[in-house]
Every structure is written in structure tokens, then in C-alpha cells.
Amino acid sequence: MIPKQEFARRRQLLMQTMEPGSIAIIASSQELVRSRDTHFMFRQDSDFHYLCGFPEPNAVIALIPGREHGEFVLFCNEKDPEQETWHGRRCGPEAACDLYSADDAFPIDDIDDILPGMMEGRQRIYYEMGKNNELDSRVMNWVNKIRSQVKKGAQPPGEFIDLRHALHELRLFKSAAEIKLMRKSAQIAVDAHLRAMRECRPGMTEWQIEAELHYEFARQGARSPAYSSIVASGNNACILHYTENSSKLRKDDLLLIDAGAEYEMYASDITRTFPVSGRFSNAQKELYQLVLKAQDAAIGSVKPGNHWMQPHEEAVKVLTEGMIELGLLKGGLDELIEQEAYKQYYMHKTGHWIGLDVHDVGDYSIEGQPRILEENMVLTVEPAIYIPEDDTSAPAKYRGIGIRIEDDVLVTKQGHEVLTSGVPKTIDEIESIMAKQKAA
Ligand code: GLY
Ligand code: MN
Ligand code: MN
């Protein structure tokens, strides 16, 4: 759990980055219709959550540095016994001050009357423009309301500043409490992948493996995956975001599973690729060994002082060398890297930031240069090779094989720590685990 003091510290740090005479406005997520009058399971907006932890939809916070009656104002649904009987409990403004440390809390239905008064006299509005059209126009209406009062002496804000930059810079560096939650999210995903390896049998359908993953997530308190789980056997693994999960597992195929948990809002993101039968073929071994070598080299370069593209550059070098050796590419190493020839079989980058969002926020470059890694950043390392079955330029024995290996890596003071190392990834470990399970 993130303590209240930490939410308060985040708000303070954000307010310190704001120009004098400003106000920040941040909205919760809204409920989304899934089918007629039923909704998708609600998930709070990550930025809103980061600043206050308030878990309900239909809420707005304002941060107003220097405001005499308190800097943190919350608008939320009022308590309503009938609505709560049908749709679930509400905190209500009265309890919000105590539970979420708001200095003032008001019913959301009163926001049009109250918030413009708080914006009046402030020169700048920090806000996430373009995220929610309805809110964009409401914010403009509030400004216009103040503008209409100028003859009476009202001072409308004159400048909008995108809130994302400063807020996302804070989110990029994880606190001790966040790392604790990310470890838990990672451990749940590790257990889910182990369960999938244990349960995998030829003849099952991919969605049955998905069910095993989600059962383990939910059993441990991660009621949602961090993204749609990818359970891709055989040639399906060559579709990067395959989520149909509807093919039968064939005994000679590999199974690629890319699945992560969301625990108390924090994501994990693991990929493992293993043989449905428990034994790799020689061709599968050759490709697997190459991706694993690329991942080892890439993870080895995660340390403070290196830049964030270094793991990608390491992976590309190892993969391209291997592609030449295995007859997938022809030519010299340097020229093939220069021409990006490897993209025929490896077309994505080697990772991304991870945190409250699986593809987390934070700049990847500063003034055109790749960002330098620093302690307490967390990123994934996920090299891969994809050789579709209809790629006639590849040796026949490699066609229809997709392999990705992905771990979540914390940058530490001295180097790195792999948060998801609990799922085996060497060929020997995978074969021995699967053999034991078959025997049991
Ligand atoms: N599962 C999404 C990704 O690996 O980026
Ligand atoms: Mn990933
Ligand atoms: Mn992934």
C-alpha cells in the first residue's frame, strides 16, 4: 500500500515544479460502457491515482499552491444510499478529507459553481489537454465563465501548460513503496507463468492456458491482468500482439506467453517461450539460445550511466550475428546493423518503462539523446525473433517459430535487479521443470 504521506509528498513535489500563480486540474477515469448498460471493470486513471489514491470515477482534484484554505481540493460523488445499494459504496466528500487527506472536498455536482472561483486570479492552468474531450470543453467553459466577469474585475487564467511533463518525470522514478508493489506484481506473474508451464499439454486450447494465468493472478489479489494476455502457439507467436488465444496446442510447437499482473495498480510484464511437449527440437533450440544470449547481453547493460537504448543495441548486435550464423541474413555484421536488416525478424525495440502503466510514462530521450539510466527506474528487456511460416527466404526448419523472452528490470545503485527472475529461461531448466511435472 502507498502511505498517505507518500501521496502528499508527490503532490508537494509536483506543486514545486509549477510556476507561481497557478492551479493544476486532474480528472479521474470515467466508467466505460462494455455492453448497453453494463460497464468494463473500472480502472482509475494512473496520473490521478498517483496524486491522491482516490479510487472512484466521476472525481476531479485541484492542486492550488499557496491557497489559504488548503492546497488540495477534491470533487467527488456524494453519498447516496439508493445509488450505493445498486452500484457500490461511495466515499463522499465528508469522509474524503480524512481518508484521502483532502484539505477541502465538495460534491462533483457543484464543481461548475466552485472551481471557476478557485481558478480566478491564477495566471496558469496545468492540465492534461487532449485526454478527455468532454473535460477539455468543461475546463474552457470554466475559463470563459471567468472571462465573462472581467468588467467586474475578474482575472481569467491566460496560459495552459501541459501537466504531463513534470508529473511523468516524477512517475519515472519509483519509490521504495512502489518497488515493493512492483515486486509483488512481478512475483504473482512469476507464479502464473510457472502454473502455465506446469499445466501445459498438447491438445489444450490457448484460452485454457490463459485461464490458468488469470486464475493465479486473481487468486493472489491481481484481479486484472496488466494488459490482454498473449498465449500464442506455433506461428501465432509471430503476431506481436496476438490475443485471439483460440488455437489448439500442437505437440511440436513452441508456446509464447506474454502475460503480466496488475497488483494495486502496478504492472508486471513477462514473456516466456517453451515447447508444448516439454522438449525443444534442434531448430527451436538454435533460435531460443540466440534470443536468450541477446537477452543476457541486453540485461547486462542495464546500469546507471548507460543510456536506455544500450540494451537494445546489445540485443541487436547479438541477434544480427546469430542471424548470419544461422543463415537467416547474408552480409557483414556492421553493414547489416547499419541497414537494419535484422528488422525482418526483430522489428520492435528491446523494452519500455514499466510502473503504474505497463508501457509507463517518462521521456525516452532528452534533447534528442537517449535517456541515461538512473537508480529506481524500471524497464523491461524483451528481445525476440519472429520467422513467419510463409517466409520462404528463411531456412525451412526455422519457419513458423516466434520466440520472445521478457523480464522486468530495476536499475539499482550499482547495476540492476531482475524482478521476474523466478521463471526459468535456460533450455535445461525449462526441460527439467516440464519433465518433472509430466512425471508427477
Ligand atoms: N506485453 C506488452 C509488451 O511486452 O510490451
Ligand atoms: Mn513489454
Ligand atoms: Mn510483454
Short mmCIF file of C-alpha atoms and ligand atoms in Angstrom, two decimals:
data_model
loop_
_atom_site.label_atom_id
_atom_site.label_comp_id
_atom_site.label_asym_id
_atom_site.label_seq_id
_atom_site.Cartn_x
_atom_site.Cartn_y
_atom_site.Cartn_z
CA MET A 1 0.00 0.00 0.00
CA ILE A 2 1.16 3.52 -0.70
CA PRO A 3 1.00 5.51 2.57
CA LYS A 4 -0.96 8.78 2.70
CA GLN A 5 2.26 10.69 3.37
CA GLU A 6 3.66 9.49 0.08
CA PHE A 7 0.66 10.77 -1.88
CA ALA A 8 1.11 14.10 -0.04
CA ARG A 9 4.82 14.16 -0.92
CA ARG A 10 4.04 13.55 -4.61
CA ARG A 11 1.57 16.47 -4.62
CA GLN A 12 4.16 18.69 -2.94
CA LEU A 13 6.87 17.73 -5.43
CA LEU A 14 4.52 18.41 -8.34
CA MET A 15 3.47 21.77 -6.91
CA GLN A 16 7.14 22.73 -6.51
CA THR A 17 7.57 22.38 -10.28
CA MET A 18 4.62 24.70 -11.01
CA GLU A 19 5.13 28.37 -11.85
CA PRO A 20 3.86 30.86 -9.23
CA GLY A 21 0.17 31.80 -9.53
CA SER A 22 -1.02 28.50 -10.98
CA ILE A 23 -3.55 25.73 -10.47
CA ALA A 24 -3.46 22.08 -11.57
CA ILE A 25 -6.62 20.20 -12.52
CA ILE A 26 -6.58 16.39 -12.81
CA ALA A 27 -9.59 14.15 -13.50
CA SER A 28 -10.34 10.53 -12.63
CA SER A 29 -11.17 7.94 -15.29
CA GLN A 30 -14.81 7.60 -16.25
CA GLU A 31 -16.74 4.35 -16.43
CA LEU A 32 -16.77 2.85 -19.93
CA VAL A 33 -19.74 1.05 -21.44
CA ARG A 34 -18.97 -2.54 -22.39
CA SER A 35 -22.43 -3.61 -23.47
CA ARG A 36 -25.61 -1.49 -23.24
CA ASP A 37 -25.92 -0.67 -19.55
CA THR A 38 -23.01 -2.72 -18.23
CA HIS A 39 -19.51 -1.37 -17.87
CA PHE A 40 -15.94 -2.57 -18.15
CA MET A 41 -14.38 -3.13 -14.76
CA PHE A 42 -13.41 0.34 -13.58
CA ARG A 43 -9.73 1.25 -13.53
CA GLN A 44 -8.58 4.54 -12.08
CA ASP A 45 -6.51 6.89 -14.24
CA SER A 46 -2.84 6.33 -13.39
CA ASP A 47 -1.96 10.04 -13.08
CA PHE A 48 -4.98 10.72 -10.87
CA HIS A 49 -4.20 7.69 -8.74
CA TYR A 50 -0.55 8.70 -8.40
CA LEU A 51 -1.53 12.02 -6.86
CA CYS A 52 -4.28 11.00 -4.45
CA GLY A 53 -5.18 7.29 -4.44
CA PHE A 54 -8.90 8.11 -4.61
CA PRO A 55 -10.45 5.03 -6.23
CA GLU A 56 -13.77 6.25 -7.66
CA PRO A 57 -14.89 7.55 -11.08
CA ASN A 58 -16.50 10.96 -11.55
CA ALA A 59 -13.92 12.83 -9.48
CA VAL A 60 -11.62 15.79 -10.07
CA ILE A 61 -8.76 17.15 -7.98
CA ALA A 62 -7.34 20.66 -7.99
CA LEU A 63 -3.88 21.47 -6.63
CA ILE A 64 -3.66 25.14 -5.74
CA PRO A 65 -0.24 26.10 -4.34
CA GLY A 66 -0.50 28.73 -1.61
CA ARG A 67 -4.30 28.58 -1.27
CA GLU A 68 -5.17 29.84 2.18
CA HIS A 69 -7.78 27.17 2.97
CA GLY A 70 -5.62 24.32 1.74
CA GLU A 71 -3.86 23.35 -1.46
CA PHE A 72 -5.55 20.01 -2.20
CA VAL A 73 -9.23 20.13 -3.22
CA LEU A 74 -11.28 17.07 -4.22
CA PHE A 75 -14.63 16.90 -6.02
CA CYS A 76 -16.40 13.54 -5.90
CA ASN A 77 -19.76 11.79 -5.91
CA GLU A 78 -21.94 12.49 -2.90
CA LYS A 79 -23.11 9.66 -0.73
CA ASP A 80 -26.44 8.30 -1.96
CA PRO A 81 -27.96 5.24 -0.26
CA GLU A 82 -30.05 4.23 -3.28
CA GLN A 83 -27.20 4.54 -5.80
CA GLU A 84 -24.87 2.76 -3.40
CA THR A 85 -27.33 -0.12 -2.99
CA TRP A 86 -27.30 -0.65 -6.75
CA HIS A 87 -23.79 0.28 -7.78
CA GLY A 88 -21.48 0.10 -4.79
CA ARG A 89 -20.11 2.14 -1.92
CA ARG A 90 -19.04 5.76 -2.26
CA CYS A 91 -16.66 7.65 -0.04
CA GLY A 92 -18.47 11.01 -0.25
CA PRO A 93 -16.87 14.44 0.31
CA GLU A 94 -17.32 14.36 4.09
CA ALA A 95 -15.11 11.28 4.58
CA ALA A 96 -12.67 12.21 1.78
CA CYS A 97 -10.85 14.85 3.82
CA ASP A 98 -9.99 12.30 6.47
CA LEU A 99 -9.41 9.25 4.26
CA TYR A 100 -7.54 10.94 1.40
CA SER A 101 -6.12 14.00 3.18
CA ALA A 102 -8.05 16.49 1.04
CA ASP A 103 -7.99 19.99 2.54
CA ASP A 104 -11.46 20.58 1.12
CA ALA A 105 -13.88 18.20 -0.58
CA PHE A 106 -17.08 19.09 -2.46
CA PRO A 107 -19.81 17.25 -4.36
CA ILE A 108 -18.86 16.83 -8.03
CA ASP A 109 -22.28 18.26 -8.97
CA ASP A 110 -21.17 21.62 -7.54
CA ILE A 111 -17.90 21.82 -9.49
CA ASP A 112 -19.21 24.34 -12.09
CA ASP A 113 -20.09 26.75 -9.27
CA ILE A 114 -16.97 26.25 -7.14
CA LEU A 115 -13.93 25.53 -9.33
CA PRO A 116 -14.07 28.70 -11.52
CA GLY A 117 -13.83 30.74 -8.32
CA MET A 118 -10.64 28.84 -7.42
CA MET A 119 -9.19 29.37 -10.91
CA GLU A 120 -9.93 33.12 -10.87
CA GLY A 121 -6.80 35.19 -10.24
CA ARG A 122 -4.46 32.31 -11.17
CA GLN A 123 -2.47 33.00 -14.32
CA ARG A 124 -1.70 29.44 -15.37
CA ILE A 125 -3.63 26.18 -15.56
CA TYR A 126 -1.67 22.91 -15.51
CA TYR A 127 -3.81 20.34 -17.20
CA GLU A 128 -3.65 17.24 -19.44
CA MET A 129 -5.11 18.70 -22.61
CA GLY A 130 -6.48 16.34 -25.25
CA LYS A 131 -7.01 13.37 -22.93
CA ASN A 132 -10.74 13.76 -22.46
CA ASN A 133 -12.74 15.92 -24.89
CA GLU A 134 -15.64 16.41 -22.53
CA LEU A 135 -13.39 17.66 -19.75
CA ASP A 136 -11.43 19.87 -22.18
CA SER A 137 -14.61 21.71 -23.05
CA ARG A 138 -15.67 21.95 -19.42
CA VAL A 139 -12.34 23.49 -18.47
CA MET A 140 -12.77 26.01 -21.31
CA ASN A 141 -16.29 26.77 -20.07
CA TRP A 142 -14.89 27.49 -16.60
CA VAL A 143 -12.30 29.84 -18.10
CA ASN A 144 -14.99 31.50 -20.25
CA LYS A 145 -17.14 31.97 -17.19
CA ILE A 146 -14.31 33.93 -15.56
CA ARG A 147 -13.70 35.84 -18.81
CA SER A 148 -17.31 36.96 -18.82
CA GLN A 149 -16.72 38.63 -15.45
CA VAL A 150 -13.70 40.75 -16.41
CA LYS A 151 -15.66 44.00 -16.29
CA LYS A 152 -16.39 43.21 -12.66
CA GLY A 153 -12.63 42.83 -12.08
CA ALA A 154 -12.23 39.07 -12.56
CA GLN A 155 -8.80 37.88 -13.74
CA PRO A 156 -9.01 34.85 -16.05
CA PRO A 157 -6.03 32.49 -16.41
CA GLY A 158 -4.07 33.33 -19.56
CA GLU A 159 -1.93 30.26 -20.05
CA PHE A 160 -2.38 26.50 -20.29
CA ILE A 161 0.61 24.28 -19.51
CA ASP A 162 0.69 20.53 -20.12
CA LEU A 163 0.82 18.87 -16.73
CA ARG A 164 2.18 15.62 -18.13
CA HIS A 165 5.81 16.60 -18.41
CA ALA A 166 6.52 17.29 -14.73
CA LEU A 167 4.15 14.61 -13.46
CA HIS A 168 5.56 11.88 -15.69
CA GLU A 169 9.10 12.77 -14.71
CA LEU A 170 8.11 12.06 -11.09
CA ARG A 171 6.44 8.77 -12.04
CA LEU A 172 9.56 7.54 -13.85
CA PHE A 173 11.47 7.16 -10.56
CA LYS A 174 9.95 4.55 -8.30
CA SER A 175 9.86 4.97 -4.51
CA ALA A 176 10.57 2.16 -2.04
CA ALA A 177 6.82 1.64 -1.56
CA GLU A 178 6.27 1.43 -5.32
CA ILE A 179 9.13 -1.02 -5.77
CA LYS A 180 7.60 -3.19 -3.07
CA LEU A 181 4.30 -3.30 -5.02
CA MET A 182 6.15 -3.96 -8.28
CA ARG A 183 7.99 -6.88 -6.66
CA LYS A 184 4.64 -8.30 -5.60
CA SER A 185 3.16 -7.79 -9.07
CA ALA A 186 6.23 -9.49 -10.54
CA GLN A 187 6.01 -12.41 -8.11
CA ILE A 188 2.35 -13.01 -8.97
CA ALA A 189 3.19 -13.03 -12.68
CA VAL A 190 6.10 -15.42 -11.99
CA ASP A 191 3.73 -17.82 -10.22
CA ALA A 192 1.24 -17.55 -13.09
CA HIS A 193 3.88 -18.40 -15.70
CA LEU A 194 5.08 -21.35 -13.59
CA ARG A 195 1.50 -22.54 -13.37
CA ALA A 196 1.09 -22.26 -17.16
CA MET A 197 4.27 -24.31 -17.72
CA ARG A 198 3.01 -26.89 -15.27
CA GLU A 199 -0.44 -27.22 -16.83
CA CYS A 200 0.58 -27.09 -20.50
CA ARG A 201 -0.31 -30.23 -22.51
CA PRO A 202 -0.67 -30.89 -26.25
CA GLY A 203 -4.35 -30.71 -27.27
CA MET A 204 -5.27 -27.91 -24.86
CA THR A 205 -6.57 -24.65 -26.31
CA GLU A 206 -4.61 -21.42 -25.82
CA TRP A 207 -7.52 -19.92 -23.86
CA GLN A 208 -7.21 -22.73 -21.29
CA ILE A 209 -3.65 -21.63 -20.61
CA GLU A 210 -4.94 -18.05 -20.39
CA ALA A 211 -7.43 -19.24 -17.77
CA GLU A 212 -4.60 -20.76 -15.70
CA LEU A 213 -2.70 -17.46 -15.81
CA HIS A 214 -5.71 -15.39 -14.82
CA TYR A 215 -6.70 -17.81 -12.09
CA GLU A 216 -3.27 -17.40 -10.48
CA PHE A 217 -3.42 -13.61 -10.87
CA ALA A 218 -6.86 -13.36 -9.26
CA ARG A 219 -6.07 -15.87 -6.54
CA GLN A 220 -3.28 -13.59 -5.37
CA GLY A 221 -5.27 -10.35 -5.48
CA ALA A 222 -4.46 -9.18 -9.00
CA ARG A 223 -7.99 -9.18 -10.37
CA SER A 224 -6.92 -7.84 -13.77
CA PRO A 225 -4.01 -8.61 -15.99
CA ALA A 226 -1.89 -5.55 -16.76
CA TYR A 227 -2.77 -5.97 -20.47
CA SER A 228 -4.52 -8.56 -22.62
CA SER A 229 -2.58 -11.78 -22.15
CA ILE A 230 -0.87 -13.21 -25.22
CA VAL A 231 -0.94 -17.01 -25.42
CA ALA A 232 0.45 -17.75 -28.85
CA SER A 233 1.41 -21.21 -30.04
CA GLY A 234 3.35 -22.02 -33.20
CA ASN A 235 3.09 -19.43 -35.95
CA ASN A 236 0.69 -17.29 -33.83
CA ALA A 237 3.79 -16.17 -31.90
CA CYS A 238 4.85 -14.20 -34.99
CA ILE A 239 1.89 -11.84 -34.42
CA LEU A 240 3.32 -9.45 -31.84
CA HIS A 241 0.05 -8.57 -30.10
CA TYR A 242 -1.83 -11.83 -30.74
CA THR A 243 -4.74 -12.06 -28.28
CA GLU A 244 -7.22 -14.39 -30.02
CA ASN A 245 -5.84 -17.21 -27.85
CA SER A 246 -8.03 -19.71 -29.68
CA SER A 247 -5.73 -22.30 -31.33
CA LYS A 248 -5.10 -25.83 -30.16
CA LEU A 249 -1.63 -26.52 -28.77
CA ARG A 250 0.28 -28.90 -31.04
CA LYS A 251 2.97 -31.09 -29.56
CA ASP A 252 5.76 -29.95 -31.87
CA ASP A 253 5.09 -26.23 -31.42
CA LEU A 254 6.54 -23.65 -29.09
CA LEU A 255 4.18 -21.65 -26.89
CA LEU A 256 4.88 -17.95 -26.34
CA ILE A 257 3.18 -16.47 -23.27
CA ASP A 258 3.33 -12.73 -22.67
CA ALA A 259 1.33 -12.02 -19.53
CA GLY A 260 1.64 -9.71 -16.54
CA ALA A 261 -0.41 -8.98 -13.45
CA GLU A 262 -1.76 -5.68 -12.20
CA TYR A 263 -1.41 -5.55 -8.43
CA GLU A 264 -2.63 -2.47 -6.54
CA MET A 265 -2.39 -0.63 -9.87
CA TYR A 266 1.21 -1.72 -10.62
CA ALA A 267 2.07 -3.78 -13.70
CA SER A 268 4.41 -6.65 -14.39
CA ASP A 269 5.21 -7.88 -17.89
CA ILE A 270 6.81 -11.28 -18.51
CA THR A 271 7.30 -13.31 -21.68
CA ARG A 272 8.49 -16.89 -21.78
CA THR A 273 8.58 -19.27 -24.74
CA PHE A 274 8.70 -23.03 -24.17
CA PRO A 275 7.90 -26.27 -26.03
CA VAL A 276 4.35 -27.61 -25.70
CA SER A 277 5.78 -31.13 -25.40
CA GLY A 278 8.41 -30.14 -22.81
CA ARG A 279 11.32 -30.84 -25.22
CA PHE A 280 12.83 -28.34 -27.68
CA SER A 281 13.64 -29.54 -31.22
CA ASN A 282 17.15 -28.77 -32.51
CA ALA A 283 15.93 -25.91 -34.70
CA GLN A 284 13.92 -24.44 -31.81
CA LYS A 285 16.99 -24.75 -29.57
CA GLU A 286 19.18 -22.85 -32.01
CA LEU A 287 16.82 -19.89 -32.20
CA TYR A 288 15.98 -19.96 -28.49
CA GLN A 289 19.62 -19.97 -27.48
CA LEU A 290 20.20 -16.92 -29.67
CA VAL A 291 17.34 -14.90 -28.12
CA LEU A 292 18.49 -15.88 -24.62
CA LYS A 293 22.06 -14.79 -25.41
CA ALA A 294 20.69 -11.46 -26.70
CA GLN A 295 18.65 -11.01 -23.53
CA ASP A 296 21.65 -11.78 -21.29
CA ALA A 297 23.74 -9.20 -23.14
CA ALA A 298 20.93 -6.63 -23.02
CA ILE A 299 20.24 -7.11 -19.29
CA GLY A 300 23.99 -6.90 -18.63
CA SER A 301 23.99 -3.34 -19.94
CA VAL A 302 21.27 -2.10 -17.59
CA LYS A 303 23.11 0.10 -15.11
CA PRO A 304 23.25 3.72 -14.06
CA GLY A 305 25.22 5.80 -16.52
CA ASN A 306 24.37 3.69 -19.56
CA HIS A 307 21.63 5.07 -21.76
CA TRP A 308 18.28 3.37 -22.17
CA MET A 309 18.94 2.27 -25.78
CA GLN A 310 22.09 0.36 -24.84
CA PRO A 311 20.18 -2.86 -24.05
CA HIS A 312 18.57 -2.58 -27.50
CA GLU A 313 21.92 -2.03 -29.18
CA GLU A 314 23.39 -5.07 -27.38
CA ALA A 315 20.42 -7.21 -28.36
CA VAL A 316 20.55 -6.12 -32.00
CA LYS A 317 24.27 -6.93 -32.19
CA VAL A 318 23.87 -10.45 -30.77
CA LEU A 319 20.74 -11.16 -32.82
CA THR A 320 22.25 -9.96 -36.08
CA GLU A 321 25.41 -12.04 -35.50
CA GLY A 322 23.22 -15.06 -34.84
CA MET A 323 21.02 -14.43 -37.86
CA ILE A 324 24.14 -14.51 -40.05
CA GLU A 325 25.39 -17.72 -38.41
CA LEU A 326 22.04 -19.46 -38.80
CA GLY A 327 21.67 -18.45 -42.46
CA LEU A 328 18.82 -16.01 -41.94
CA LEU A 329 20.81 -12.99 -43.14
CA LYS A 330 23.71 -12.68 -45.55
CA GLY A 331 26.38 -9.99 -45.36
CA GLY A 332 28.76 -8.30 -42.93
CA LEU A 333 27.70 -7.60 -39.34
CA ASP A 334 28.27 -3.85 -39.36
CA GLU A 335 26.56 -3.24 -42.67
CA LEU A 336 23.54 -5.40 -41.74
CA ILE A 337 23.15 -3.47 -38.47
CA GLU A 338 23.58 -0.18 -40.32
CA GLN A 339 20.89 -1.22 -42.85
CA GLU A 340 18.66 -2.50 -40.02
CA ALA A 341 18.39 -5.82 -41.87
CA TYR A 342 17.58 -7.56 -38.56
CA LYS A 343 14.17 -5.83 -38.61
CA GLN A 344 12.94 -8.56 -40.96
CA TYR A 345 12.94 -10.87 -37.92
CA TYR A 346 13.12 -8.43 -34.99
CA MET A 347 11.02 -5.35 -35.62
CA HIS A 348 10.43 -3.87 -32.16
CA LYS A 349 12.55 -2.20 -29.52
CA THR A 350 14.01 -4.15 -26.62
CA GLY A 351 11.94 -2.60 -23.84
CA HIS A 352 9.95 0.18 -22.25
CA TRP A 353 9.44 1.80 -18.86
CA ILE A 354 7.01 -0.07 -16.60
CA GLY A 355 5.12 1.04 -13.49
CA LEU A 356 1.50 2.08 -12.99
CA ASP A 357 1.09 1.59 -16.75
CA VAL A 358 2.62 -1.41 -18.48
CA HIS A 359 4.06 0.96 -21.08
CA ASP A 360 4.82 3.52 -18.44
CA VAL A 361 5.32 7.26 -18.75
CA GLY A 362 8.60 9.20 -18.80
CA ASP A 363 10.71 10.67 -21.59
CA TYR A 364 12.91 8.24 -23.52
CA SER A 365 15.17 10.97 -24.82
CA ILE A 366 16.36 14.35 -23.66
CA GLU A 367 17.33 16.96 -26.25
CA GLY A 368 17.50 14.27 -28.90
CA GLN A 369 19.78 11.97 -26.88
CA PRO A 370 18.64 8.64 -25.39
CA ARG A 371 17.96 8.99 -21.70
CA ILE A 372 20.63 7.96 -19.19
CA LEU A 373 19.53 5.19 -16.83
CA GLU A 374 19.31 6.13 -13.16
CA GLU A 375 18.64 4.27 -9.93
CA ASN A 376 14.97 3.34 -9.33
CA MET A 377 13.86 3.39 -12.94
CA VAL A 378 12.20 0.11 -14.00
CA LEU A 379 12.22 -1.14 -17.59
CA THR A 380 11.54 -4.34 -19.50
CA VAL A 381 14.14 -6.20 -21.56
CA GLU A 382 12.44 -8.23 -24.28
CA PRO A 383 14.45 -9.28 -27.33
CA ALA A 384 12.82 -11.67 -29.77
CA ILE A 385 12.95 -13.36 -33.14
CA TYR A 386 9.94 -13.95 -35.38
CA ILE A 387 10.10 -16.14 -38.50
CA PRO A 388 6.63 -16.45 -40.04
CA GLU A 389 5.74 -19.78 -41.67
CA ASP A 390 5.32 -18.14 -45.09
CA ASP A 391 8.78 -16.53 -45.06
CA THR A 392 10.36 -18.51 -47.88
CA SER A 393 13.66 -16.64 -47.53
CA ALA A 394 14.33 -18.36 -44.18
CA PRO A 395 15.66 -21.94 -43.88
CA ALA A 396 12.58 -24.21 -43.80
CA LYS A 397 13.39 -25.63 -40.35
CA TYR A 398 13.01 -22.18 -38.72
CA ARG A 399 9.70 -21.17 -40.28
CA GLY A 400 6.67 -20.75 -38.04
CA ILE A 401 8.73 -20.03 -34.92
CA GLY A 402 8.36 -16.90 -32.76
CA ILE A 403 10.41 -16.52 -29.59
CA ARG A 404 10.44 -13.64 -27.10
CA ILE A 405 11.98 -13.59 -23.62
CA GLU A 406 10.99 -10.68 -21.39
CA ASP A 407 11.86 -9.63 -17.85
CA ASP A 408 11.26 -6.56 -15.69
CA VAL A 409 14.49 -4.96 -14.54
CA LEU A 410 15.03 -2.44 -11.74
CA VAL A 411 18.01 -0.09 -12.10
CA THR A 412 19.93 -0.20 -8.81
CA LYS A 413 22.75 1.96 -7.47
CA GLN A 414 25.41 -0.42 -8.79
CA GLY A 415 23.65 -2.14 -11.69
CA HIS A 416 20.31 -3.88 -11.87
CA GLU A 417 17.99 -6.42 -10.31
CA VAL A 418 15.73 -8.67 -12.38
CA LEU A 419 12.34 -8.61 -10.62
CA THR A 420 10.95 -11.53 -12.63
CA SER A 421 13.86 -13.97 -12.47
CA GLY A 422 11.71 -16.65 -10.80
CA VAL A 423 10.50 -18.08 -14.11
CA PRO A 424 13.19 -20.35 -15.59
CA LYS A 425 14.55 -19.49 -19.00
CA THR A 426 17.50 -21.72 -19.83
CA ILE A 427 16.71 -24.71 -22.04
CA ASP A 428 17.87 -27.17 -19.36
CA GLU A 429 15.80 -25.55 -16.61
CA ILE A 430 12.67 -25.43 -18.75
CA GLU A 431 13.01 -29.03 -19.95
CA SER A 432 13.73 -30.33 -16.48
CA ILE A 433 10.78 -28.47 -14.89
CA MET A 434 8.42 -29.69 -17.58
CA ALA A 435 9.72 -33.26 -17.38
CA LYS A 436 9.18 -33.31 -13.60
CA GLN A 437 5.68 -32.02 -13.99
CA LYS A 438 4.81 -34.59 -16.62
CA ALA A 439 6.16 -37.34 -14.38
CA ALA A 440 4.17 -36.15 -11.34
N1 GLY B 1 3.02 -7.07 -23.31
C1 GLY B 1 3.32 -5.86 -23.95
C2 GLY B 1 4.75 -5.67 -24.07
O1 GLY B 1 5.52 -6.59 -23.86
O2 GLY B 1 5.20 -4.59 -24.28
MN MN B 2 6.83 -5.41 -22.56
MN MN B 3 5.13 -8.24 -22.63
#
